[in-house]
Structure formats: structure tokens, C-alpha cells
Amino acid sequence: MKVRIFIVEDELIHAEALKIVIEEAGFDLAGECSNADEAFELIQAANPDVVLVDIALPGVLNGMTLSEKIHKELGIPHIFTTSFTREDIMDQAVDTNPVAYLKKPVESSNLLAAIKIALQSKTEIQKHNKTYKTEYFFTRIGNKLIRIHFDDILIVKADGENFVSLVSDKKETACRITLKEIAGMLPESFIQVHRSYFINMDFLDAFNESEQTAILKGRHAPVARSFKKDFMKMIQKL
């Protein structure tokens, strides 16, 4: 799967320059936004690998507050692209734990090197921020961004390579995200019971031993042999 980059930049000329570098490097543009107030929900829905953030952005939030939120709540590495070189601003930027601080106009070699470092650090950032997992995320359905609460989900199941179905007691919602990507967002109440299924143990009603299926509010999920041992341990803890 291609590396996916999200751009938060309000100056068109710089945004276009970044997109050219991203496309020529073979990366995918996960999305773009020109203000910090709208960016967080769009980034959460897109779930990119790396976010490029300008510091001076219009809106109530600025690039620094947005980046701190991205780092703590989403665990996605960010790279600052900015015209600021003042020492006090750079000191504030460091507090948000950026992968790099690149001065505009950004040189392509510097940007690609920073993205490479960001990808290497992504796993460590997500581990460090495990306790900051959110109670919800946003997904695009049609032309709308819809808030999905994890405590409403019974089952998460893969639906092809790039989609999952979120199963509640009343409906199923298809989301354009891989099972691996959403697995990193799930609260600790979810466990994997099959290579294509996660279930929310808070809603487990029964385990059908003859069919090897977990039952959650009338919904069924298969429990594969390779995941059964951990599943049974979780049942004993309930």
C-alpha cells in the first residue's frame, strides 16, 4: 500500500509545490485543508501516514495546537513547513514533537528525508500515545463526515482490502479504511478473533462452541483457532 500524506497549508503556491513532490515520489495525497479548525476531523477520517502542517494557519486553532492534538490523540507523525525562523516559535514547535521543521520553500530532498524519518517513527509514536485513543472517529459516507463512536460498535470486519464494515446492533456501516489501520485506533475492549474480525468484548453475550462463533447482541463473529486461546483468556477475565 502506498504511503499517504495529508497537507495542511493555506498558501496555494506552497500547497501545490508539496503535492508535486509527493506525487513524483509515488506517494498518495490522503487529503488537504487550508485551516486548522477543520483539519483535525479530516485527518482523523483520512488516517494518513504523515501530516505536513504549516504553523501560521487561519482559524481559532493554529498549526502548533493542531499538531499537538494530532500527536497526542491520533499518533500520526507531523512535519512542520513554515516561513517562521524566530527562535521562540521554533521552541514552541519542538514541544509538539515534530519529525522535522522545514523552512519554505521546502526543498524536495529535505521533505523526502523527513517523510522517511516520519514513517520510521510512526510505530513508536503510536505506542507512546496508546493511552490517548479517542472514543470516536470520523468517516466519509457520501459527501458527509460521520462521527462513529467505538462504544456503539459490536464487530469490525474486513470487507475487501481497503474497506471494513462496522457492525452495531441495528446496522452495518462501510468505511474506506483497512482493518490494520482501524485496529490501531480501537479501544482495549476490542480483541481480534479472526484474521478478518475484531469484536467488542463489552457486548459479548455468548460463545457457541459447536459453531465456534462469538455472539454479541444477536450478531455472530467467527473465532478462529489461532485466536481462540487469547479469546478464552479474555472471557475468564470478564
PDB file of C-alpha atoms in Angstrom:
ATOM      1  CA  MET A   1       0.000   0.000   0.000  1.00  0.00           C
ATOM      2  CA  LYS A   2       1.256   3.476  -0.901  1.00  0.00           C
ATOM      3  CA  VAL A   3       2.316   5.967   1.750  1.00  0.00           C
ATOM      4  CA  ARG A   4      -0.464   8.512   2.300  1.00  0.00           C
ATOM      5  CA  ILE A   5       0.311  12.164   3.065  1.00  0.00           C
ATOM      6  CA  PHE A   6      -2.099  14.847   4.310  1.00  0.00           C
ATOM      7  CA  ILE A   7      -1.309  18.545   3.723  1.00  0.00           C
ATOM      8  CA  VAL A   8      -2.498  21.430   5.928  1.00  0.00           C
ATOM      9  CA  GLU A   9      -1.441  24.609   4.120  1.00  0.00           C
ATOM     10  CA  ASP A  10      -3.271  27.886   3.428  1.00  0.00           C
ATOM     11  CA  GLU A  11      -0.932  29.243   0.754  1.00  0.00           C
ATOM     12  CA  LEU A  12      -1.833  27.715  -2.603  1.00  0.00           C
ATOM     13  CA  ILE A  13       1.622  28.058  -4.154  1.00  0.00           C
ATOM     14  CA  HIS A  14       3.242  26.111  -1.303  1.00  0.00           C
ATOM     15  CA  ALA A  15       0.462  23.511  -1.211  1.00  0.00           C
ATOM     16  CA  GLU A  16       0.876  22.847  -4.933  1.00  0.00           C
ATOM     17  CA  ALA A  17       4.659  22.566  -4.568  1.00  0.00           C
ATOM     18  CA  LEU A  18       4.258  19.976  -1.795  1.00  0.00           C
ATOM     19  CA  LYS A  19       1.778  17.980  -3.893  1.00  0.00           C
ATOM     20  CA  ILE A  20       4.201  17.844  -6.819  1.00  0.00           C
ATOM     21  CA  VAL A  21       6.941  16.391  -4.595  1.00  0.00           C
ATOM     22  CA  ILE A  22       4.515  13.885  -3.066  1.00  0.00           C
ATOM     23  CA  GLU A  23       3.222  12.701  -6.432  1.00  0.00           C
ATOM     24  CA  GLU A  24       6.684  12.459  -8.022  1.00  0.00           C
ATOM     25  CA  ALA A  25       7.852  10.361  -5.060  1.00  0.00           C
ATOM     26  CA  GLY A  26       4.997   7.916  -5.682  1.00  0.00           C
ATOM     27  CA  PHE A  27       3.079   8.793  -2.509  1.00  0.00           C
ATOM     28  CA  ASP A  28      -0.697   9.258  -2.324  1.00  0.00           C
ATOM     29  CA  LEU A  29      -2.320  12.526  -1.278  1.00  0.00           C
ATOM     30  CA  ALA A  30      -4.618  11.494   1.587  1.00  0.00           C
ATOM     31  CA  GLY A  31      -6.250  14.931   1.687  1.00  0.00           C
ATOM     32  CA  GLU A  32      -5.639  18.630   2.148  1.00  0.00           C
ATOM     33  CA  CYS A  33      -7.058  21.502   4.153  1.00  0.00           C
ATOM     34  CA  SER A  34      -6.333  25.219   4.373  1.00  0.00           C
ATOM     35  CA  ASN A  35      -7.309  25.873   8.010  1.00  0.00           C
ATOM     36  CA  ALA A  36      -6.587  24.231  11.349  1.00  0.00           C
ATOM     37  CA  ASP A  37     -10.183  24.299  12.631  1.00  0.00           C
ATOM     38  CA  GLU A  38     -11.440  21.827  10.006  1.00  0.00           C
ATOM     39  CA  ALA A  39      -8.215  19.882   9.578  1.00  0.00           C
ATOM     40  CA  PHE A  40      -8.350  17.595  12.626  1.00  0.00           C
ATOM     41  CA  GLU A  41     -11.613  15.852  11.705  1.00  0.00           C
ATOM     42  CA  LEU A  42     -10.488  15.468   8.086  1.00  0.00           C
ATOM     43  CA  ILE A  43      -7.158  13.981   9.195  1.00  0.00           C
ATOM     44  CA  GLN A  44      -8.911  11.636  11.603  1.00  0.00           C
ATOM     45  CA  ALA A  45     -11.193  10.429   8.810  1.00  0.00           C
ATOM     46  CA  ALA A  46      -8.373  10.067   6.257  1.00  0.00           C
ATOM     47  CA  ASN A  47      -5.942   8.380   8.695  1.00  0.00           C
ATOM     48  CA  PRO A  48      -2.799   9.312   6.738  1.00  0.00           C
ATOM     49  CA  ASP A  49       0.722   8.071   7.441  1.00  0.00           C
ATOM     50  CA  VAL A  50       2.206  11.563   7.748  1.00  0.00           C
ATOM     51  CA  VAL A  51       0.802  15.100   8.068  1.00  0.00           C
ATOM     52  CA  LEU A  52       2.524  18.205   6.683  1.00  0.00           C
ATOM     53  CA  VAL A  53       1.467  21.251   8.725  1.00  0.00           C
ATOM     54  CA  ASP A  54       2.006  24.971   8.250  1.00  0.00           C
ATOM     55  CA  ILE A  55       2.327  26.842  11.565  1.00  0.00           C
ATOM     56  CA  ALA A  56       0.533  30.051  10.559  1.00  0.00           C
ATOM     57  CA  LEU A  57      -2.989  28.913   9.687  1.00  0.00           C
ATOM     58  CA  PRO A  58      -6.303  30.812   9.709  1.00  0.00           C
ATOM     59  CA  GLY A  59      -8.875  29.882  12.334  1.00  0.00           C
ATOM     60  CA  VAL A  60      -9.160  29.587  16.108  1.00  0.00           C
ATOM     61  CA  LEU A  61      -6.502  26.874  16.168  1.00  0.00           C
ATOM     62  CA  ASN A  62      -3.040  27.303  14.690  1.00  0.00           C
ATOM     63  CA  GLY A  63      -0.595  24.790  13.292  1.00  0.00           C
ATOM     64  CA  MET A  64       1.000  24.134  16.669  1.00  0.00           C
ATOM     65  CA  THR A  65      -2.215  23.389  18.568  1.00  0.00           C
ATOM     66  CA  LEU A  66      -3.398  21.224  15.671  1.00  0.00           C
ATOM     67  CA  SER A  67      -0.123  19.296  15.593  1.00  0.00           C
ATOM     68  CA  GLU A  68      -0.168  18.701  19.335  1.00  0.00           C
ATOM     69  CA  LYS A  69      -3.684  17.276  19.018  1.00  0.00           C
ATOM     70  CA  ILE A  70      -2.638  15.071  16.097  1.00  0.00           C
ATOM     71  CA  HIS A  71       0.371  13.790  18.018  1.00  0.00           C
ATOM     72  CA  LYS A  72      -1.451  13.046  21.275  1.00  0.00           C
ATOM     73  CA  GLU A  73      -4.815  11.770  20.023  1.00  0.00           C
ATOM     74  CA  LEU A  74      -4.019  10.155  16.680  1.00  0.00           C
ATOM     75  CA  GLY A  75      -0.378   9.154  16.987  1.00  0.00           C
ATOM     76  CA  ILE A  76       0.354  10.356  13.444  1.00  0.00           C
ATOM     77  CA  PRO A  77       3.789  11.921  12.866  1.00  0.00           C
ATOM     78  CA  HIS A  78       3.803  15.507  11.600  1.00  0.00           C
ATOM     79  CA  ILE A  79       6.273  17.713   9.781  1.00  0.00           C
ATOM     80  CA  PHE A  80       6.202  21.496  10.028  1.00  0.00           C
ATOM     81  CA  THR A  81       6.526  23.517   6.821  1.00  0.00           C
ATOM     82  CA  THR A  82       6.808  27.191   7.678  1.00  0.00           C
ATOM     83  CA  SER A  83       8.276  30.602   6.916  1.00  0.00           C
ATOM     84  CA  PHE A  84       8.968  31.301  10.599  1.00  0.00           C
ATOM     85  CA  THR A  85      12.573  31.181  11.777  1.00  0.00           C
ATOM     86  CA  ARG A  86      12.185  33.008  15.108  1.00  0.00           C
ATOM     87  CA  GLU A  87      13.767  31.070  17.954  1.00  0.00           C
ATOM     88  CA  ASP A  88      10.753  31.428  20.290  1.00  0.00           C
ATOM     89  CA  ILE A  89       8.409  29.963  17.669  1.00  0.00           C
ATOM     90  CA  MET A  90      10.803  27.110  16.956  1.00  0.00           C
ATOM     91  CA  ASP A  91      10.977  26.363  20.692  1.00  0.00           C
ATOM     92  CA  GLN A  92       7.175  26.157  20.843  1.00  0.00           C
ATOM     93  CA  ALA A  93       7.132  23.929  17.790  1.00  0.00           C
ATOM     94  CA  VAL A  94       9.578  21.482  19.372  1.00  0.00           C
ATOM     95  CA  ASP A  95       7.130  20.942  22.236  1.00  0.00           C
ATOM     96  CA  THR A  96       4.674  19.308  19.777  1.00  0.00           C
ATOM     97  CA  ASN A  97       7.263  16.618  18.885  1.00  0.00           C
ATOM     98  CA  PRO A  98       7.509  17.200  15.125  1.00  0.00           C
ATOM     99  CA  VAL A  99       9.616  14.904  12.977  1.00  0.00           C
ATOM    100  CA  ALA A 100      11.126  17.923  11.217  1.00  0.00           C
ATOM    101  CA  TYR A 101      10.888  21.706  10.887  1.00  0.00           C
ATOM    102  CA  LEU A 102      11.288  22.685   7.218  1.00  0.00           C
ATOM    103  CA  LYS A 103      11.571  26.253   6.017  1.00  0.00           C
ATOM    104  CA  LYS A 104       9.581  27.367   2.969  1.00  0.00           C
ATOM    105  CA  PRO A 105      10.079  26.992   0.124  1.00  0.00           C
ATOM    106  CA  VAL A 106      10.671  23.380   1.055  1.00  0.00           C
ATOM    107  CA  GLU A 107      13.403  21.550  -0.834  1.00  0.00           C
ATOM    108  CA  SER A 108      12.218  18.203  -2.153  1.00  0.00           C
ATOM    109  CA  SER A 109      15.260  16.293  -0.837  1.00  0.00           C
ATOM    110  CA  ASN A 110      14.686  17.630   2.689  1.00  0.00           C
ATOM    111  CA  LEU A 111      10.980  16.818   2.553  1.00  0.00           C
ATOM    112  CA  LEU A 112      11.518  13.253   1.346  1.00  0.00           C
ATOM    113  CA  ALA A 113      14.155  12.660   4.019  1.00  0.00           C
ATOM    114  CA  ALA A 114      11.768  13.970   6.692  1.00  0.00           C
ATOM    115  CA  ILE A 115       8.943  11.748   5.425  1.00  0.00           C
ATOM    116  CA  LYS A 116      11.248   8.719   5.571  1.00  0.00           C
ATOM    117  CA  ILE A 117      12.113   9.503   9.191  1.00  0.00           C
ATOM    118  CA  ALA A 118       8.430  10.071   9.969  1.00  0.00           C
ATOM    119  CA  LEU A 119       7.482   6.644   8.652  1.00  0.00           C
ATOM    120  CA  GLN A 120      10.197   5.016  10.744  1.00  0.00           C
ATOM    121  CA  SER A 121       8.974   6.768  13.865  1.00  0.00           C
ATOM    122  CA  LYS A 122       5.258   6.162  13.309  1.00  0.00           C
ATOM    123  CA  THR A 123       5.120   2.888  15.216  1.00  0.00           C
ATOM    124  CA  GLU A 124       6.954   4.362  18.202  1.00  0.00           C
ATOM    125  CA  ILE A 125       4.660   7.398  18.310  1.00  0.00           C
ATOM    126  CA  GLN A 126       1.552   5.214  18.264  1.00  0.00           C
ATOM    127  CA  LYS A 127       2.915   3.059  21.101  1.00  0.00           C
ATOM    128  CA  HIS A 128       3.770   6.155  23.146  1.00  0.00           C
ATOM    129  CA  ASN A 129       0.270   7.535  22.701  1.00  0.00           C
ATOM    130  CA  LYS A 130      -1.659   4.324  23.285  1.00  0.00           C
ATOM    131  CA  THR A 131      -3.456   5.857  26.260  1.00  0.00           C
ATOM    132  CA  TYR A 132      -4.740   8.731  24.115  1.00  0.00           C
ATOM    133  CA  LYS A 133      -7.021   6.629  21.941  1.00  0.00           C
ATOM    134  CA  THR A 134     -10.196   8.539  21.188  1.00  0.00           C
ATOM    135  CA  GLU A 135     -13.767   7.435  21.877  1.00  0.00           C
ATOM    136  CA  TYR A 136     -14.805   8.091  18.271  1.00  0.00           C
ATOM    137  CA  PHE A 137     -13.550   8.798  14.779  1.00  0.00           C
ATOM    138  CA  PHE A 138     -14.946  10.356  11.621  1.00  0.00           C
ATOM    139  CA  THR A 139     -15.539   8.555   8.338  1.00  0.00           C
ATOM    140  CA  ARG A 140     -16.777   9.815   4.995  1.00  0.00           C
ATOM    141  CA  ILE A 141     -20.141   8.479   3.840  1.00  0.00           C
ATOM    142  CA  GLY A 142     -21.210  10.070   0.576  1.00  0.00           C
ATOM    143  CA  ASN A 143     -20.449  13.775   0.861  1.00  0.00           C
ATOM    144  CA  LYS A 144     -20.617  13.853   4.663  1.00  0.00           C
ATOM    145  CA  LEU A 145     -18.186  13.173   7.502  1.00  0.00           C
ATOM    146  CA  ILE A 146     -19.993  10.977  10.033  1.00  0.00           C
ATOM    147  CA  ARG A 147     -18.926  10.546  13.664  1.00  0.00           C
ATOM    148  CA  ILE A 148     -18.645   6.891  14.690  1.00  0.00           C
ATOM    149  CA  HIS A 149     -18.473   6.065  18.408  1.00  0.00           C
ATOM    150  CA  PHE A 150     -16.459   2.964  19.258  1.00  0.00           C
ATOM    151  CA  ASP A 151     -18.805   2.086  22.114  1.00  0.00           C
ATOM    152  CA  ASP A 152     -21.603   1.630  19.552  1.00  0.00           C
ATOM    153  CA  ILE A 153     -19.627  -0.952  17.565  1.00  0.00           C
ATOM    154  CA  LEU A 154     -20.056  -4.676  18.206  1.00  0.00           C
ATOM    155  CA  ILE A 155     -17.932  -6.105  15.415  1.00  0.00           C
ATOM    156  CA  VAL A 156     -15.328  -4.773  12.971  1.00  0.00           C
ATOM    157  CA  LYS A 157     -14.843  -6.961   9.936  1.00  0.00           C
ATOM    158  CA  ALA A 158     -12.708  -6.630   6.825  1.00  0.00           C
ATOM    159  CA  ASP A 159     -14.642  -6.065   3.616  1.00  0.00           C
ATOM    160  CA  GLY A 160     -12.042  -6.434   0.894  1.00  0.00           C
ATOM    161  CA  GLU A 161      -8.548  -4.935   1.061  1.00  0.00           C
ATOM    162  CA  ASN A 162      -9.394  -1.285   1.691  1.00  0.00           C
ATOM    163  CA  PHE A 163     -12.754  -1.341   3.479  1.00  0.00           C
ATOM    164  CA  VAL A 164     -14.189  -2.505   6.791  1.00  0.00           C
ATOM    165  CA  SER A 165     -17.763  -2.950   7.980  1.00  0.00           C
ATOM    166  CA  LEU A 166     -18.618  -1.568  11.413  1.00  0.00           C
ATOM    167  CA  VAL A 167     -21.410  -3.691  12.845  1.00  0.00           C
ATOM    168  CA  SER A 168     -23.768  -2.360  15.521  1.00  0.00           C
ATOM    169  CA  ASP A 169     -26.927  -3.994  16.820  1.00  0.00           C
ATOM    170  CA  LYS A 170     -29.023  -2.094  14.259  1.00  0.00           C
ATOM    171  CA  LYS A 171     -26.877  -1.541  11.165  1.00  0.00           C
ATOM    172  CA  GLU A 172     -23.606  -2.020   9.319  1.00  0.00           C
ATOM    173  CA  THR A 173     -21.516   0.935   8.144  1.00  0.00           C
ATOM    174  CA  ALA A 174     -18.924   0.568   5.389  1.00  0.00           C
ATOM    175  CA  CYS A 175     -15.732   2.636   5.848  1.00  0.00           C
ATOM    176  CA  ARG A 176     -12.819   3.169   3.489  1.00  0.00           C
ATOM    177  CA  ILE A 177     -10.029   2.108   5.846  1.00  0.00           C
ATOM    178  CA  THR A 178      -8.066  -1.113   6.154  1.00  0.00           C
ATOM    179  CA  LEU A 179      -8.517  -3.499   9.060  1.00  0.00           C
ATOM    180  CA  LYS A 180      -4.891  -2.921  10.054  1.00  0.00           C
ATOM    181  CA  GLU A 181      -5.379   0.848  10.149  1.00  0.00           C
ATOM    182  CA  ILE A 182      -8.536   0.782  12.259  1.00  0.00           C
ATOM    183  CA  ALA A 183      -7.006  -1.835  14.569  1.00  0.00           C
ATOM    184  CA  GLY A 184      -4.552   0.810  15.743  1.00  0.00           C
ATOM    185  CA  MET A 185      -7.452   3.059  16.745  1.00  0.00           C
ATOM    186  CA  LEU A 186      -9.609   0.533  18.611  1.00  0.00           C
ATOM    187  CA  PRO A 187     -10.018   0.728  22.417  1.00  0.00           C
ATOM    188  CA  GLU A 188      -8.739  -2.104  24.610  1.00  0.00           C
ATOM    189  CA  SER A 189     -12.220  -3.643  24.810  1.00  0.00           C
ATOM    190  CA  PHE A 190     -11.740  -4.902  21.229  1.00  0.00           C
ATOM    191  CA  ILE A 191      -9.824  -8.099  20.521  1.00  0.00           C
ATOM    192  CA  GLN A 192      -9.057  -9.907  17.297  1.00  0.00           C
ATOM    193  CA  VAL A 193     -10.814 -13.270  16.963  1.00  0.00           C
ATOM    194  CA  HIS A 194     -10.176 -13.954  13.291  1.00  0.00           C
ATOM    195  CA  ARG A 195      -7.821 -12.563  10.659  1.00  0.00           C
ATOM    196  CA  SER A 196     -10.762 -10.519   9.365  1.00  0.00           C
ATOM    197  CA  TYR A 197     -12.669  -9.799  12.599  1.00  0.00           C
ATOM    198  CA  PHE A 198     -12.376  -7.768  15.807  1.00  0.00           C
ATOM    199  CA  ILE A 199     -15.116  -7.877  18.443  1.00  0.00           C
ATOM    200  CA  ASN A 200     -16.035  -5.587  21.326  1.00  0.00           C
ATOM    201  CA  MET A 201     -15.848  -7.793  24.425  1.00  0.00           C
ATOM    202  CA  ASP A 202     -18.071  -5.360  26.340  1.00  0.00           C
ATOM    203  CA  PHE A 203     -21.003  -6.709  24.299  1.00  0.00           C
ATOM    204  CA  LEU A 204     -20.154 -10.414  24.307  1.00  0.00           C
ATOM    205  CA  ASP A 205     -23.283 -12.401  25.235  1.00  0.00           C
ATOM    206  CA  ALA A 206     -22.209 -15.958  24.469  1.00  0.00           C
ATOM    207  CA  PHE A 207     -19.745 -18.248  22.737  1.00  0.00           C
ATOM    208  CA  ASN A 208     -21.197 -21.036  20.617  1.00  0.00           C
ATOM    209  CA  GLU A 209     -18.651 -23.837  20.962  1.00  0.00           C
ATOM    210  CA  SER A 210     -20.185 -26.060  18.299  1.00  0.00           C
ATOM    211  CA  GLU A 211     -20.125 -23.267  15.684  1.00  0.00           C
ATOM    212  CA  GLN A 212     -17.040 -21.528  17.121  1.00  0.00           C
ATOM    213  CA  THR A 213     -18.734 -18.146  16.972  1.00  0.00           C
ATOM    214  CA  ALA A 214     -18.940 -15.207  19.372  1.00  0.00           C
ATOM    215  CA  ILE A 215     -22.436 -13.791  19.830  1.00  0.00           C
ATOM    216  CA  LEU A 216     -22.914 -10.073  20.512  1.00  0.00           C
ATOM    217  CA  LYS A 217     -26.496  -8.773  20.692  1.00  0.00           C
ATOM    218  CA  GLY A 218     -27.597 -11.347  18.143  1.00  0.00           C
ATOM    219  CA  ARG A 219     -24.678 -10.709  15.804  1.00  0.00           C
ATOM    220  CA  HIS A 220     -22.185 -13.501  15.126  1.00  0.00           C
ATOM    221  CA  ALA A 221     -18.427 -13.407  14.537  1.00  0.00           C
ATOM    222  CA  PRO A 222     -16.227 -16.448  13.816  1.00  0.00           C
ATOM    223  CA  VAL A 223     -13.499 -17.297  16.306  1.00  0.00           C
ATOM    224  CA  ALA A 224     -10.511 -18.795  14.504  1.00  0.00           C
ATOM    225  CA  ARG A 225      -8.400 -21.490  16.141  1.00  0.00           C
ATOM    226  CA  SER A 226      -5.274 -19.299  16.132  1.00  0.00           C
ATOM    227  CA  PHE A 227      -7.084 -16.589  18.143  1.00  0.00           C
ATOM    228  CA  LYS A 228      -9.178 -18.805  20.406  1.00  0.00           C
ATOM    229  CA  LYS A 229      -6.664 -19.103  23.264  1.00  0.00           C
ATOM    230  CA  ASP A 230      -6.485 -15.328  23.808  1.00  0.00           C
ATOM    231  CA  PHE A 231     -10.239 -15.061  23.354  1.00  0.00           C
ATOM    232  CA  MET A 232     -10.902 -17.637  26.076  1.00  0.00           C
ATOM    233  CA  LYS A 233      -8.496 -15.824  28.423  1.00  0.00           C
ATOM    234  CA  MET A 234     -10.479 -12.640  27.917  1.00  0.00           C
ATOM    235  CA  ILE A 235     -13.726 -14.448  28.693  1.00  0.00           C
ATOM    236  CA  GLN A 236     -12.288 -15.619  32.015  1.00  0.00           C
ATOM    237  CA  LYS A 237     -11.458 -12.011  32.928  1.00  0.00           C
ATOM    238  CA  LEU A 238     -14.993 -10.755  32.305  1.00  0.00           C
TER     239      LEU A 238
END
